[in-house]
């Protein structure tokens, strides 16, 4: 046998990672006291424990303290006690602590990696080369943010005590994503790891002790659903950060409705992996292996939907099958293993059930001819072809090593198929034509897009989703804002509108009767129900009547807003010109609007003129910022640049307040329009004529039909309709506390982004109620990764 023949005859031998240090750590640890609260190790007050087992064998690793509501209360109290001193510490002091954590993790990174693999089942190569180094990177990166906080985020401070709940698929990395930015801005933390994977969080708590983290700043409580619910519902927590399933995310959104808690959700996904006919197929196949079989497919952004152009489909599928047949399934501690076990038997059964249902619905499921280990929760990599867009394998998050394949004919169809999901977390685009790739990326409804690559992450670059993949961002500048708050100038408490119609005295004199209609799709239209609402002057006289909008009118307005493509597709410069023109035309009728303000609100002439002038100034502000509030270019430590693009949220519902009715209306509508959103606005219920008087101004200011739609009526009723409408992407409302809470709870249908005043108005004339603070709410940040080099 010659050398070449020997080379081809070689087989992989076992290359096991030593686990003796991890086993020694496990043997020396008292897991009955695994709650890290106020700097001390404690047993659960109820005495309960839960088991954590090794996925590769099913063998018990440890019995871990199971926290209850009393333990969570103790952790929150410890965090609250530590908060004043920690938040008052200098950025440099916090930076030193974060740096110390990162350096201590570096010294123990092999122990972290082995524990992660033993507890989760992921191959040691992944935990050693990806998870642990990236977790360390987050702490070192955010040490810099801590010291730069005052310079880069003026007027902001940490939100307070933060409750954080993380999943089992990336236990240490998710911990780092959550804790690092929170500590950087001066927050204190109560974090609950997943029951399946508690071990590295316990080691991390030991690191915090060694790194000089002040007692109570980091509290880590092991537990199950009871502990998670106690964190979500605890009144002493000011923010909830959750990573997990969309179903649980919706429960949390509903539970926190009306609480005033800040909320960020990083949820499920069904990411598209799009391969165009000019792609390098061999590179695409390797990217696909990383995209779907990384961590056994237990990844929220897994490229689980392969969309391939028809002309190359057969060739690519053949290459994929060949590559799948060479994937090594086995012990996760073996350095040659590609696919380890799933995390638990329940997860294995779920994956099997979804595959069986997908096959029943017409998919052809193929697996390589390979043996599985005799013990453990292993599943072969699976390729599903002949998948229809409605098949369960194309729509539901399997969270396992399963790839669903579909074909497309042209670019438009590829984009349509990619967006045919309720999720919107990530996508990959493969093409040797960078012009094509950068044409497609902005049209994908996903928070992260990788071009000719996949699963690229960095602490400097934001990560997060659209739609039911949640809201908020992890990492980068965007991620810092999730743990910061800026003091907005609160206005008066908003009282609920009276339900019974108030009698309005007929005005003196005889004029031509005029009832203001609704403004939908660029036209003035009668309300569907043909009812009207009387509007009184400050003196109780009849000022006029407006249409009483209903659910059907909101439906029509949302349809018109969704159909308006010219406004979101217009350049920022074009949008700025229209807003300038709108301000110009409002200025020409300033005296008329000032008189209307005085008539309706009773404001004196000077106050009315000032509100009109400030409204015009506000339009000018957002016209000027339309082409200046731009994205950024990040330079991660890789041969890639990341384009953090600002994109409109989509259709934004706005429920405007009664206080400063003209200025409040314009202060909300203008930033939404400036960023390219289309708007369905409900004006002040008490003073709607100020909005209906704008119809003509809008009509002759070149605003495209459908860009702004105005539905007058009962604010609480219409807010509820907007909240429940799944084609509304965002909702801003300033109404009474009960209406705000109900709208937040009702928004879970599509997890729309909701900004409410929680029953308070704002001082719309203040500088803090204008500018970047509102523009940030009007955008999604999409991070597009563009690699370069050979």
PDB file of C-alpha atoms in Angstrom, residues 30 76 120 272 399 434 452 527 546 592 603 674 742:
ATOM      1  CA  UNK A  30     -22.243  21.041  47.181  1.00  0.00           C
ATOM      2  CA  UNK A  76     -34.162  40.712  44.355  1.00  0.00           C
ATOM      3  CA  UNK A 120     -25.426  20.452  27.292  1.00  0.00           C
ATOM      4  CA  UNK A 272     -33.809  31.031   5.601  1.00  0.00           C
ATOM      5  CA  UNK A 399     -34.831  22.996  17.250  1.00  0.00           C
ATOM      6  CA  UNK A 434     -22.357  40.960  -3.957  1.00  0.00           C
ATOM      7  CA  UNK A 452     -21.781  34.085   2.189  1.00  0.00           C
ATOM      8  CA  UNK A 527     -66.798  55.731   8.903  1.00  0.00           C
ATOM      9  CA  UNK A 546     -66.082  63.751  13.599  1.00  0.00           C
ATOM     10  CA  UNK A 592     -56.123  79.076  11.751  1.00  0.00           C
ATOM     11  CA  UNK A 603     -55.597  78.102  25.763  1.00  0.00           C
ATOM     12  CA  UNK A 674     -39.245  60.318   9.062  1.00  0.00           C
ATOM     13  CA  UNK A 742     -54.719  46.087  28.041  1.00  0.00           C
TER      14      UNK A 742
END
